[in-house]
mmCIF file of N, CA, C and O in Angstrom:
data_model
loop_
_atom_site.group_PDB
_atom_site.id
_atom_site.type_symbol
_atom_site.label_atom_id
_atom_site.label_comp_id
_atom_site.label_asym_id
_atom_site.label_seq_id
_atom_site.Cartn_x
_atom_site.Cartn_y
_atom_site.Cartn_z
ATOM 1 N N MET A 15 0.837 -1.180 0.000
ATOM 2 C CA MET A 15 0.000 0.000 0.000
ATOM 3 C C MET A 15 0.887 1.250 0.000
ATOM 4 O O MET A 15 1.898 1.310 0.677
ATOM 5 N N GLU A 16 0.477 2.233 -0.741
ATOM 6 C CA GLU A 16 1.251 3.478 -0.868
ATOM 7 C C GLU A 16 1.074 4.361 0.361
ATOM 8 O O GLU A 16 -0.014 4.495 0.897
ATOM 9 N N ARG A 17 2.182 4.961 0.768
ATOM 10 C CA ARG A 17 2.151 5.836 1.937
ATOM 11 C C ARG A 17 1.586 7.204 1.548
ATOM 12 O O ARG A 17 1.911 7.741 0.508
ATOM 13 N N GLN A 18 0.740 7.747 2.399
ATOM 14 C CA GLN A 18 0.156 9.067 2.167
ATOM 15 C C GLN A 18 0.991 10.104 2.892
ATOM 16 O O GLN A 18 1.474 9.876 3.992
ATOM 17 N N LYS A 19 1.147 11.250 2.266
ATOM 18 C CA LYS A 19 1.912 12.347 2.857
ATOM 19 C C LYS A 19 0.935 13.315 3.501
ATOM 20 O O LYS A 19 -0.002 13.789 2.863
ATOM 21 N N LEU A 20 1.138 13.591 4.780
ATOM 22 C CA LEU A 20 0.327 14.604 5.459
ATOM 23 C C LEU A 20 0.837 15.975 5.045
ATOM 24 O O LEU A 20 2.014 16.284 5.197
ATOM 25 N N ASN A 21 -0.055 16.790 4.504
ATOM 26 C CA ASN A 21 0.318 18.114 4.013
ATOM 27 C C ASN A 21 -0.296 19.172 4.932
ATOM 28 O O ASN A 21 -1.500 19.413 4.903
ATOM 29 N N PRO A 22 0.540 19.839 5.746
ATOM 30 C CA PRO A 22 0.009 20.803 6.714
ATOM 31 C C PRO A 22 -0.170 22.215 6.163
ATOM 32 O O PRO A 22 -0.347 23.153 6.930
ATOM 33 N N THR A 23 -0.162 22.386 4.851
ATOM 34 C CA THR A 23 -0.226 23.723 4.260
ATOM 35 C C THR A 23 -1.477 24.476 4.683
ATOM 36 O O THR A 23 -1.395 25.643 5.083
ATOM 37 N N ILE A 24 -2.630 23.842 4.616
ATOM 38 C CA ILE A 24 -3.883 24.532 4.945
ATOM 39 C C ILE A 24 -3.895 24.938 6.424
ATOM 40 O O ILE A 24 -4.395 26.007 6.775
ATOM 41 N N GLN A 25 -3.301 24.109 7.277
ATOM 42 C CA GLN A 25 -3.244 24.453 8.692
ATOM 43 C C GLN A 25 -2.355 25.669 8.923
ATOM 44 O O GLN A 25 -2.686 26.539 9.724
ATOM 45 N N TYR A 26 -1.235 25.732 8.197
ATOM 46 C CA TYR A 26 -0.356 26.898 8.323
ATOM 47 C C TYR A 26 -1.033 28.164 7.797
ATOM 48 O O TYR A 26 -0.928 29.230 8.409
ATOM 49 N N VAL A 27 -1.722 28.050 6.676
ATOM 50 C CA VAL A 27 -2.405 29.220 6.104
ATOM 51 C C VAL A 27 -3.481 29.719 7.061
ATOM 52 O O VAL A 27 -3.582 30.929 7.327
ATOM 53 N N LEU A 28 -4.279 28.818 7.599
ATOM 54 C CA LEU A 28 -5.323 29.225 8.546
ATOM 55 C C LEU A 28 -4.720 29.819 9.813
ATOM 56 O O LEU A 28 -5.256 30.782 10.375
ATOM 57 N N SER A 29 -3.590 29.288 10.265
ATOM 58 C CA SER A 29 -2.928 29.830 11.456
ATOM 59 C C SER A 29 -2.413 31.238 11.197
ATOM 60 O O SER A 29 -2.530 32.124 12.054
ATOM 61 N N ILE A 30 -1.849 31.470 10.027
ATOM 62 C CA ILE A 30 -1.350 32.804 9.686
ATOM 63 C C ILE A 30 -2.505 33.788 9.582
ATOM 64 O O ILE A 30 -2.419 34.911 10.095
ATOM 65 N N VAL A 31 -3.590 33.380 8.946
ATOM 66 C CA VAL A 31 -4.768 34.245 8.864
ATOM 67 C C VAL A 31 -5.295 34.547 10.267
ATOM 68 O O VAL A 31 -5.647 35.682 10.582
ATOM 69 N N GLY A 32 -5.314 33.536 11.111
ATOM 70 C CA GLY A 32 -5.752 33.736 12.489
ATOM 71 C C GLY A 32 -4.851 34.691 13.247
ATOM 72 O O GLY A 32 -5.314 35.530 14.012
ATOM 73 N N PHE A 33 -3.547 34.586 13.013
ATOM 74 C CA PHE A 33 -2.613 35.493 13.676
ATOM 75 C C PHE A 33 -2.804 36.922 13.198
ATOM 76 O O PHE A 33 -2.784 37.862 13.989
ATOM 77 N N LEU A 34 -3.023 37.093 11.898
ATOM 78 C CA LEU A 34 -3.240 38.433 11.358
ATOM 79 C C LEU A 34 -4.560 39.031 11.845
ATOM 80 O O LEU A 34 -4.667 40.241 12.021
ATOM 81 N N CYS A 35 -5.555 38.198 12.062
ATOM 82 C CA CYS A 35 -6.856 38.672 12.541
ATOM 83 C C CYS A 35 -6.879 38.884 14.049
ATOM 84 O O CYS A 35 -7.896 39.313 14.592
ATOM 85 N N CYS A 36 -5.797 38.586 14.722
ATOM 86 C CA CYS A 36 -5.721 38.792 16.173
ATOM 87 C C CYS A 36 -5.966 40.252 16.522
ATOM 88 O O CYS A 36 -6.526 40.563 17.562
ATOM 89 N N CYS A 37 -5.578 41.142 15.639
ATOM 90 C CA CYS A 37 -5.746 42.576 15.877
ATOM 91 C C CYS A 37 -7.207 43.001 15.869
ATOM 92 O O CYS A 37 -7.538 44.070 16.365
ATOM 93 N N PHE A 38 -8.074 42.197 15.306
ATOM 94 C CA PHE A 38 -9.482 42.537 15.212
ATOM 95 C C PHE A 38 -10.249 41.908 16.364
ATOM 96 O O PHE A 38 -11.068 41.015 16.177
ATOM 97 N N ALA A 39 -9.950 42.362 17.572
ATOM 98 C CA ALA A 39 -10.642 41.946 18.795
ATOM 99 C C ALA A 39 -10.517 40.448 19.064
ATOM 100 O O ALA A 39 -11.363 39.855 19.709
ATOM 101 N N GLY A 40 -9.473 39.815 18.557
ATOM 102 C CA GLY A 40 -9.258 38.400 18.807
ATOM 103 C C GLY A 40 -10.118 37.476 17.972
ATOM 104 O O GLY A 40 -10.267 36.304 18.295
ATOM 105 N N LEU A 41 -10.683 37.988 16.886
ATOM 106 C CA LEU A 41 -11.559 37.164 16.055
ATOM 107 C C LEU A 41 -10.805 36.130 15.223
ATOM 108 O O LEU A 41 -11.422 35.296 14.564
ATOM 109 N N GLY A 42 -9.491 36.164 15.289
ATOM 110 C CA GLY A 42 -8.692 35.162 14.590
ATOM 111 C C GLY A 42 -8.776 33.797 15.236
ATOM 112 O O GLY A 42 -8.201 32.835 14.720
ATOM 113 N N PHE A 43 -9.508 33.687 16.351
ATOM 114 C CA PHE A 43 -9.649 32.372 16.973
ATOM 115 C C PHE A 43 -10.440 31.426 16.072
ATOM 116 O O PHE A 43 -10.295 30.211 16.176
ATOM 117 N N ILE A 44 -11.236 31.971 15.159
ATOM 118 C CA ILE A 44 -12.046 31.117 14.289
ATOM 119 C C ILE A 44 -11.161 30.326 13.321
ATOM 120 O O ILE A 44 -11.212 29.094 13.309
ATOM 121 N N PRO A 45 -10.320 30.992 12.485
ATOM 122 C CA PRO A 45 -9.463 30.190 11.614
ATOM 123 C C PRO A 45 -8.428 29.376 12.391
ATOM 124 O O PRO A 45 -8.062 28.275 11.969
ATOM 125 N N ALA A 46 -7.964 29.883 13.526
ATOM 126 C CA ALA A 46 -6.992 29.132 14.327
ATOM 127 C C ALA A 46 -7.622 27.858 14.889
ATOM 128 O O ALA A 46 -6.983 26.805 14.921
ATOM 129 N N ALA A 47 -8.862 27.955 15.326
ATOM 130 C CA ALA A 47 -9.549 26.771 15.847
ATOM 131 C C ALA A 47 -9.791 25.751 14.742
ATOM 132 O O ALA A 47 -9.654 24.539 14.967
ATOM 133 N N ILE A 48 -10.132 26.215 13.553
ATOM 134 C CA ILE A 48 -10.321 25.308 12.421
ATOM 135 C C ILE A 48 -9.007 24.608 12.091
ATOM 136 O O ILE A 48 -8.972 23.397 11.865
ATOM 137 N N ALA A 49 -7.907 25.354 12.075
ATOM 138 C CA ALA A 49 -6.594 24.768 11.791
ATOM 139 C C ALA A 49 -6.227 23.726 12.840
ATOM 140 O O ALA A 49 -5.727 22.642 12.512
ATOM 141 N N PHE A 50 -6.469 24.040 14.104
ATOM 142 C CA PHE A 50 -6.166 23.096 15.178
ATOM 143 C C PHE A 50 -7.000 21.827 15.041
ATOM 144 O O PHE A 50 -6.492 20.715 15.178
ATOM 145 N N TYR A 51 -8.272 21.986 14.751
ATOM 146 C CA TYR A 51 -9.166 20.834 14.581
ATOM 147 C C TYR A 51 -8.709 19.955 13.416
ATOM 148 O O TYR A 51 -8.641 18.725 13.552
ATOM 149 N N LEU A 52 -8.406 20.577 12.278
ATOM 150 C CA LEU A 52 -7.973 19.811 11.110
ATOM 151 C C LEU A 52 -6.671 19.061 11.381
ATOM 152 O O LEU A 52 -6.530 17.888 11.010
ATOM 153 N N ALA A 53 -5.721 19.721 12.014
ATOM 154 C CA ALA A 53 -4.447 19.075 12.335
ATOM 155 C C ALA A 53 -4.661 17.913 13.299
ATOM 156 O O ALA A 53 -4.062 16.840 13.138
ATOM 157 N N ASN A 54 -5.516 18.129 14.275
ATOM 158 C CA ASN A 54 -5.802 17.076 15.243
ATOM 159 C C ASN A 54 -6.443 15.866 14.567
ATOM 160 O O ASN A 54 -6.095 14.713 14.870
ATOM 161 N N GLN A 55 -7.375 16.104 13.648
ATOM 162 C CA GLN A 55 -8.027 15.010 12.930
ATOM 163 C C GLN A 55 -7.028 14.227 12.083
ATOM 164 O O GLN A 55 -7.065 12.997 12.055
ATOM 165 N N LYS A 56 -6.153 14.936 11.383
ATOM 166 C CA LYS A 56 -5.144 14.260 10.548
ATOM 167 C C LYS A 56 -4.192 13.430 11.405
ATOM 168 O O LYS A 56 -3.794 12.331 11.021
ATOM 169 N N LEU A 57 -3.820 13.950 12.558
ATOM 170 C CA LEU A 57 -2.926 13.203 13.440
ATOM 171 C C LEU A 57 -3.611 11.962 14.016
ATOM 172 O O LEU A 57 -2.962 10.933 14.211
ATOM 173 N N LYS A 58 -4.914 12.044 14.274
ATOM 174 C CA LYS A 58 -5.645 10.870 14.738
ATOM 175 C C LYS A 58 -5.689 9.798 13.657
ATOM 176 O O LYS A 58 -5.525 8.611 13.938
ATOM 177 N N GLU A 59 -5.902 10.227 12.399
ATOM 178 C CA GLU A 59 -5.883 9.275 11.282
ATOM 179 C C GLU A 59 -4.524 8.607 11.182
ATOM 180 O O GLU A 59 -4.425 7.398 10.974
ATOM 181 N N ALA A 60 -3.473 9.396 11.309
ATOM 182 C CA ALA A 60 -2.115 8.861 11.208
ATOM 183 C C ALA A 60 -1.794 7.946 12.391
ATOM 184 O O ALA A 60 -1.048 6.980 12.233
ATOM 185 N N ALA A 61 -2.342 8.229 13.552
ATOM 186 C CA ALA A 61 -2.086 7.380 14.719
ATOM 187 C C ALA A 61 -2.742 6.012 14.567
ATOM 188 O O ALA A 61 -2.222 5.014 15.068
ATOM 189 N N ASN A 62 -3.858 5.961 13.860
ATOM 190 C CA ASN A 62 -4.538 4.682 13.642
ATOM 191 C C ASN A 62 -3.770 3.781 12.687
ATOM 192 O O ASN A 62 -3.813 2.566 12.825
ATOM 193 N N ASN A 63 -3.107 4.375 11.697
ATOM 194 C CA ASN A 63 -2.323 3.623 10.713
ATOM 195 C C ASN A 63 -0.978 4.304 10.502
ATOM 196 O O ASN A 63 -0.749 4.908 9.453
ATOM 197 N N PRO A 64 -0.074 4.245 11.450
ATOM 198 C CA PRO A 64 1.180 4.996 11.331
ATOM 199 C C PRO A 64 2.052 4.548 10.168
ATOM 200 O O PRO A 64 2.841 5.338 9.639
ATOM 201 N N GLU A 65 1.899 3.320 9.730
ATOM 202 C CA GLU A 65 2.719 2.832 8.613
ATOM 203 C C GLU A 65 2.265 3.386 7.260
ATOM 204 O O GLU A 65 2.988 3.297 6.286
ATOM 205 N N ASN A 66 1.101 3.991 7.222
ATOM 206 C CA ASN A 66 0.557 4.507 5.960
ATOM 207 C C ASN A 66 0.783 6.004 5.762
ATOM 208 O O ASN A 66 0.368 6.548 4.744
ATOM 209 N N TYR A 67 1.391 6.689 6.716
ATOM 210 C CA TYR A 67 1.492 8.149 6.637
ATOM 211 C C TYR A 67 2.926 8.625 6.799
ATOM 212 O O TYR A 67 3.671 8.124 7.643
ATOM 213 N N ASP A 68 3.280 9.622 6.003
ATOM 214 C CA ASP A 68 4.533 10.364 6.127
ATOM 215 C C ASP A 68 4.199 11.787 6.527
ATOM 216 O O ASP A 68 3.102 12.276 6.269
ATOM 217 N N GLY A 69 5.149 12.484 7.109
ATOM 218 C CA GLY A 69 4.951 13.896 7.441
ATOM 219 C C GLY A 69 4.217 14.141 8.741
ATOM 220 O O GLY A 69 3.623 15.204 8.929
ATOM 221 N N VAL A 70 4.275 13.175 9.637
ATOM 222 C CA VAL A 70 3.575 13.318 10.908
ATOM 223 C C VAL A 70 4.195 14.449 11.733
ATOM 224 O O VAL A 70 3.479 15.233 12.365
ATOM 225 N N GLN A 71 5.522 14.564 11.706
ATOM 226 C CA GLN A 71 6.185 15.609 12.493
ATOM 227 C C GLN A 71 5.789 16.997 12.000
ATOM 228 O O GLN A 71 5.582 17.910 12.797
ATOM 229 N N ALA A 72 5.669 17.174 10.691
ATOM 230 C CA ALA A 72 5.252 18.472 10.142
ATOM 231 C C ALA A 72 3.835 18.806 10.587
ATOM 232 O O ALA A 72 3.527 19.966 10.900
ATOM 233 N N MET A 73 2.977 17.802 10.645
ATOM 234 C CA MET A 73 1.597 18.041 11.095
ATOM 235 C C MET A 73 1.562 18.351 12.587
ATOM 236 O O MET A 73 0.762 19.185 13.037
ATOM 237 N N LYS A 74 2.428 17.732 13.365
ATOM 238 C CA LYS A 74 2.498 18.053 14.797
ATOM 239 C C LYS A 74 2.942 19.503 14.991
ATOM 240 O O LYS A 74 2.434 20.207 15.867
ATOM 241 N N THR A 75 3.883 19.944 14.171
ATOM 242 C CA THR A 75 4.330 21.334 14.240
ATOM 243 C C THR A 75 3.197 22.280 13.870
ATOM 244 O O THR A 75 2.987 23.308 14.526
ATOM 245 N N ALA A 76 2.439 21.949 12.826
ATOM 246 C CA ALA A 76 1.299 22.780 12.420
ATOM 247 C C ALA A 76 0.256 22.832 13.523
ATOM 248 O O ALA A 76 -0.350 23.885 13.770
ATOM 249 N N LYS A 77 0.055 21.726 14.213
ATOM 250 C CA LYS A 77 -0.901 21.693 15.324
ATOM 251 C C LYS A 77 -0.428 22.609 16.456
ATOM 252 O O LYS A 77 -1.225 23.354 17.030
ATOM 253 N N THR A 78 0.868 22.584 16.752
ATOM 254 C CA THR A 78 1.411 23.435 17.803
ATOM 255 C C THR A 78 1.286 24.907 17.441
ATOM 256 O O THR A 78 0.888 25.731 18.278
ATOM 257 N N VAL A 79 1.599 25.249 16.188
ATOM 258 C CA VAL A 79 1.486 26.640 15.744
ATOM 259 C C VAL A 79 0.038 27.109 15.846
ATOM 260 O O VAL A 79 -0.239 28.203 16.345
ATOM 261 N N SER A 80 -0.888 26.282 15.397
ATOM 262 C CA SER A 80 -2.302 26.677 15.456
ATOM 263 C C SER A 80 -2.775 26.805 16.902
ATOM 264 O O SER A 80 -3.580 27.681 17.219
ATOM 265 N N LEU A 81 -2.264 25.978 17.795
ATOM 266 C CA LEU A 81 -2.637 26.076 19.205
ATOM 267 C C LEU A 81 -2.119 27.378 19.819
ATOM 268 O O LEU A 81 -2.852 28.055 20.557
ATOM 269 N N VAL A 82 -0.895 27.757 19.499
ATOM 270 C CA VAL A 82 -0.338 29.008 20.014
ATOM 271 C C VAL A 82 -1.151 30.201 19.512
ATOM 272 O O VAL A 82 -1.502 31.106 20.276
ATOM 273 N N VAL A 83 -1.483 30.210 18.220
ATOM 274 C CA VAL A 83 -2.271 31.299 17.643
ATOM 275 C C VAL A 83 -3.665 31.320 18.271
ATOM 276 O O VAL A 83 -4.204 32.386 18.571
ATOM 277 N N LEU A 84 -4.237 30.162 18.493
ATOM 278 C CA LEU A 84 -5.561 30.079 19.123
ATOM 279 C C LEU A 84 -5.523 30.667 20.536
ATOM 280 O O LEU A 84 -6.400 31.452 20.912
ATOM 281 N N ILE A 85 -4.518 30.327 21.305
ATOM 282 C CA ILE A 85 -4.411 30.850 22.668
ATOM 283 C C ILE A 85 -4.225 32.362 22.657
ATOM 284 O O ILE A 85 -4.862 33.086 23.432
ATOM 285 N N LEU A 86 -3.364 32.866 21.766
ATOM 286 C CA LEU A 86 -3.177 34.315 21.661
ATOM 287 C C LEU A 86 -4.485 35.024 21.342
ATOM 288 O O LEU A 86 -4.811 36.054 21.935
ATOM 289 N N ASN A 87 -5.230 34.479 20.407
ATOM 290 C CA ASN A 87 -6.498 35.094 20.022
ATOM 291 C C ASN A 87 -7.519 35.049 21.148
ATOM 292 O O ASN A 87 -8.254 36.019 21.361
ATOM 293 N N LEU A 88 -7.581 33.949 21.858
ATOM 294 C CA LEU A 88 -8.534 33.859 22.959
ATOM 295 C C LEU A 88 -8.171 34.821 24.085
ATOM 296 O O LEU A 88 -9.064 35.421 24.701
ATOM 297 N N LEU A 89 -6.885 34.990 24.338
ATOM 298 C CA LEU A 89 -6.460 35.970 25.346
ATOM 299 C C LEU A 89 -6.829 37.391 24.922
ATOM 300 O O LEU A 89 -7.324 38.180 25.730
ATOM 301 N N TYR A 90 -6.595 37.706 23.642
ATOM 302 C CA TYR A 90 -6.933 39.048 23.168
ATOM 303 C C TYR A 90 -8.441 39.258 23.143
ATOM 304 O O TYR A 90 -8.924 40.356 23.430
ATOM 305 N N LEU A 91 -9.196 38.226 22.819
ATOM 306 C CA LEU A 91 -10.657 38.318 22.854
ATOM 307 C C LEU A 91 -11.138 38.569 24.284
ATOM 308 O O LEU A 91 -12.004 39.419 24.510
ATOM 309 N N ALA A 92 -10.568 37.863 25.244
ATOM 310 C CA ALA A 92 -10.933 38.072 26.646
ATOM 311 C C ALA A 92 -10.563 39.488 27.090
ATOM 312 O O ALA A 92 -11.339 40.144 27.804
ATOM 313 N N TYR A 93 -9.413 39.975 26.663
ATOM 314 C CA TYR A 93 -8.994 41.335 26.993
ATOM 315 C C TYR A 93 -9.969 42.355 26.396
ATOM 316 O O TYR A 93 -10.362 43.318 27.069
ATOM 317 N N THR A 94 -10.379 42.146 25.167
ATOM 318 C CA THR A 94 -11.320 43.053 24.506
ATOM 319 C C THR A 94 -12.657 43.073 25.238
ATOM 320 O O THR A 94 -13.234 44.133 25.468
ATOM 321 N N ILE A 95 -13.133 41.901 25.601
ATOM 322 C CA ILE A 95 -14.403 41.827 26.339
ATOM 323 C C ILE A 95 -14.269 42.528 27.682
ATOM 324 O O ILE A 95 -15.168 43.266 28.106
ATOM 325 N N TYR A 96 -13.138 42.336 28.349
ATOM 326 C CA TYR A 96 -12.897 42.997 29.631
ATOM 327 C C TYR A 96 -12.907 44.520 29.474
ATOM 328 O O TYR A 96 -13.536 45.233 30.262
ATOM 329 N N ILE A 97 -12.227 45.026 28.466
ATOM 330 C CA ILE A 97 -12.164 46.476 28.245
ATOM 331 C C ILE A 97 -13.557 47.026 27.951
ATOM 332 O O ILE A 97 -13.947 48.073 28.474
ATOM 333 N N ILE A 98 -14.310 46.340 27.118
ATOM 334 C CA ILE A 98 -15.651 46.823 26.775
ATOM 335 C C ILE A 98 -16.561 46.828 27.999
ATOM 336 O O ILE A 98 -17.331 47.766 28.197
ATOM 337 N N THR A 99 -16.443 45.804 28.844
ATOM 338 C CA THR A 99 -17.321 45.755 30.009
ATOM 339 C C THR A 99 -16.919 46.753 31.087
ATOM 340 O O THR A 99 -17.784 47.248 31.816
ATOM 341 N N THR A 100 -15.634 47.057 31.210
ATOM 342 C CA THR A 100 -15.221 47.988 32.261
ATOM 343 C C THR A 100 -15.291 49.441 31.815
ATOM 344 O O THR A 100 -15.719 50.297 32.574
ATOM 345 N N VAL A 101 -14.867 49.732 30.610
ATOM 346 C CA VAL A 101 -14.847 51.115 30.125
ATOM 347 C C VAL A 101 -16.181 51.491 29.499
ATOM 348 O O VAL A 101 -16.670 52.599 29.690
ATOM 349 N N GLY A 102 -16.745 50.605 28.747
ATOM 350 C CA GLY A 102 -18.001 50.879 28.056
ATOM 351 C C GLY A 102 -17.769 51.196 26.595
ATOM 352 O O GLY A 102 -16.752 51.772 26.211
ATOM 353 N N TRP A 103 -18.717 50.787 25.791
ATOM 354 C CA TRP A 103 -18.604 50.953 24.347
ATOM 355 C C TRP A 103 -18.599 52.425 23.944
ATOM 356 O O TRP A 103 -17.838 52.833 23.075
ATOM 357 N N ASP A 104 -19.443 53.238 24.570
ATOM 358 C CA ASP A 104 -19.524 54.662 24.224
ATOM 359 C C ASP A 104 -18.212 55.386 24.511
ATOM 360 O O ASP A 104 -17.758 56.212 23.716
ATOM 361 N N GLU A 105 -17.580 55.073 25.634
ATOM 362 C CA GLU A 105 -16.302 55.705 25.973
ATOM 363 C C GLU A 105 -15.213 55.290 24.979
ATOM 364 O O GLU A 105 -14.374 56.102 24.594
ATOM 365 N N LEU A 106 -15.228 54.038 24.553
ATOM 366 C CA LEU A 106 -14.256 53.593 23.546
ATOM 367 C C LEU A 106 -14.455 54.345 22.228
ATOM 368 O O LEU A 106 -13.487 54.727 21.565
ATOM 369 N N GLN A 107 -15.695 54.563 21.859
ATOM 370 C CA GLN A 107 -15.988 55.317 20.636
ATOM 371 C C GLN A 107 -15.499 56.751 20.759
ATOM 372 O O GLN A 107 -14.957 57.319 19.807
ATOM 373 N N ASN A 108 -15.703 57.368 21.927
ATOM 374 C CA ASN A 108 -15.232 58.738 22.151
ATOM 375 C C ASN A 108 -13.708 58.815 22.088
ATOM 376 O O ASN A 108 -13.150 59.756 21.514
ATOM 377 N N GLN A 109 -13.024 57.846 22.682
ATOM 378 C CA GLN A 109 -11.560 57.824 22.629
ATOM 379 C C GLN A 109 -11.067 57.668 21.205
ATOM 380 O O GLN A 109 -10.098 58.313 20.792
ATOM 381 N N GLN A 110 -11.731 56.825 20.442
ATOM 382 C CA GLN A 110 -11.353 56.634 19.040
ATOM 383 C C GLN A 110 -11.560 57.926 18.253
ATOM 384 O O GLN A 110 -10.708 58.314 17.445
ATOM 385 N N GLN A 111 -12.648 58.594 18.478
ATOM 386 C CA GLN A 111 -12.924 59.852 17.790
ATOM 387 C C GLN A 111 -11.884 60.911 18.154
ATOM 388 O O GLN A 111 -11.416 61.655 17.290
ATOM 389 N N ASP A 112 -11.501 60.980 19.430
ATOM 390 C CA ASP A 112 -10.463 61.919 19.862
ATOM 391 C C ASP A 112 -9.130 61.630 19.183
ATOM 392 O O ASP A 112 -8.427 62.554 18.763
ATOM 393 N N MET A 113 -8.762 60.357 19.066
ATOM 394 C CA MET A 113 -7.503 59.999 18.410
ATOM 395 C C MET A 113 -7.537 60.378 16.937
ATOM 396 O O MET A 113 -6.547 60.857 16.385
ATOM 397 N N ILE A 114 -8.666 60.180 16.276
ATOM 398 C CA ILE A 114 -8.791 60.544 14.865
ATOM 399 C C ILE A 114 -8.625 62.032 14.708
ATOM 400 O O ILE A 114 -7.934 62.509 13.783
ATOM 401 N N GLU A 115 -9.240 62.800 15.582
ATOM 402 C CA GLU A 115 -9.119 64.262 15.508
ATOM 403 C C GLU A 115 -7.689 64.723 15.788
ATOM 404 O O GLU A 115 -7.196 65.667 15.176
ATOM 405 N N GLN A 116 -7.013 64.086 16.734
ATOM 406 C CA GLN A 116 -5.621 64.440 17.055
ATOM 407 C C GLN A 116 -4.707 64.224 15.861
ATOM 408 O O GLN A 116 -3.809 65.006 15.607
ATOM 409 N N TRP A 117 -4.912 63.169 15.158
ATOM 410 C CA TRP A 117 -4.053 62.851 14.010
ATOM 411 C C TRP A 117 -4.489 63.594 12.763
ATOM 412 O O TRP A 117 -3.810 63.525 11.734
ATOM 413 N N GLY A 118 -5.589 64.285 12.828
ATOM 414 C CA GLY A 118 -6.056 65.057 11.684
ATOM 415 C C GLY A 118 -6.519 64.209 10.523
ATOM 416 O O GLY A 118 -6.375 64.569 9.368
ATOM 417 N N LEU A 119 -7.079 63.057 10.842
ATOM 418 C CA LEU A 119 -7.508 62.138 9.790
ATOM 419 C C LEU A 119 -8.933 62.425 9.327
ATOM 420 O O LEU A 119 -9.432 61.785 8.426
ATOM 421 N N GLN A 120 -9.546 63.398 9.940
ATOM 422 C CA GLN A 120 -10.924 63.678 9.561
ATOM 423 C C GLN A 120 -11.054 64.988 8.865
ATOM 424 O O GLN A 120 -10.372 65.932 9.061
#
């Protein structure tokens, strides 16, 4: 039987997208969670038939990267929720408007 190669490209792409979306209130947890889930599923398949798969170490690395990005995003999401609940949405909007006026972007 021919050995299958585990290709972690999609997991890396989703992790990078998740990392880039971290700046948007931690919403990058969505692609990071998908990447982690996909990597985990592929590793489970490989664990059931280890003689049929190559590239297990690369997939483990992709799983670790996606987990780190997921944790970063969840921390930033929790921080964003904390700021909104303590400061308030209206005050955040006022601060943003003040910064725009200071920089002369309006």
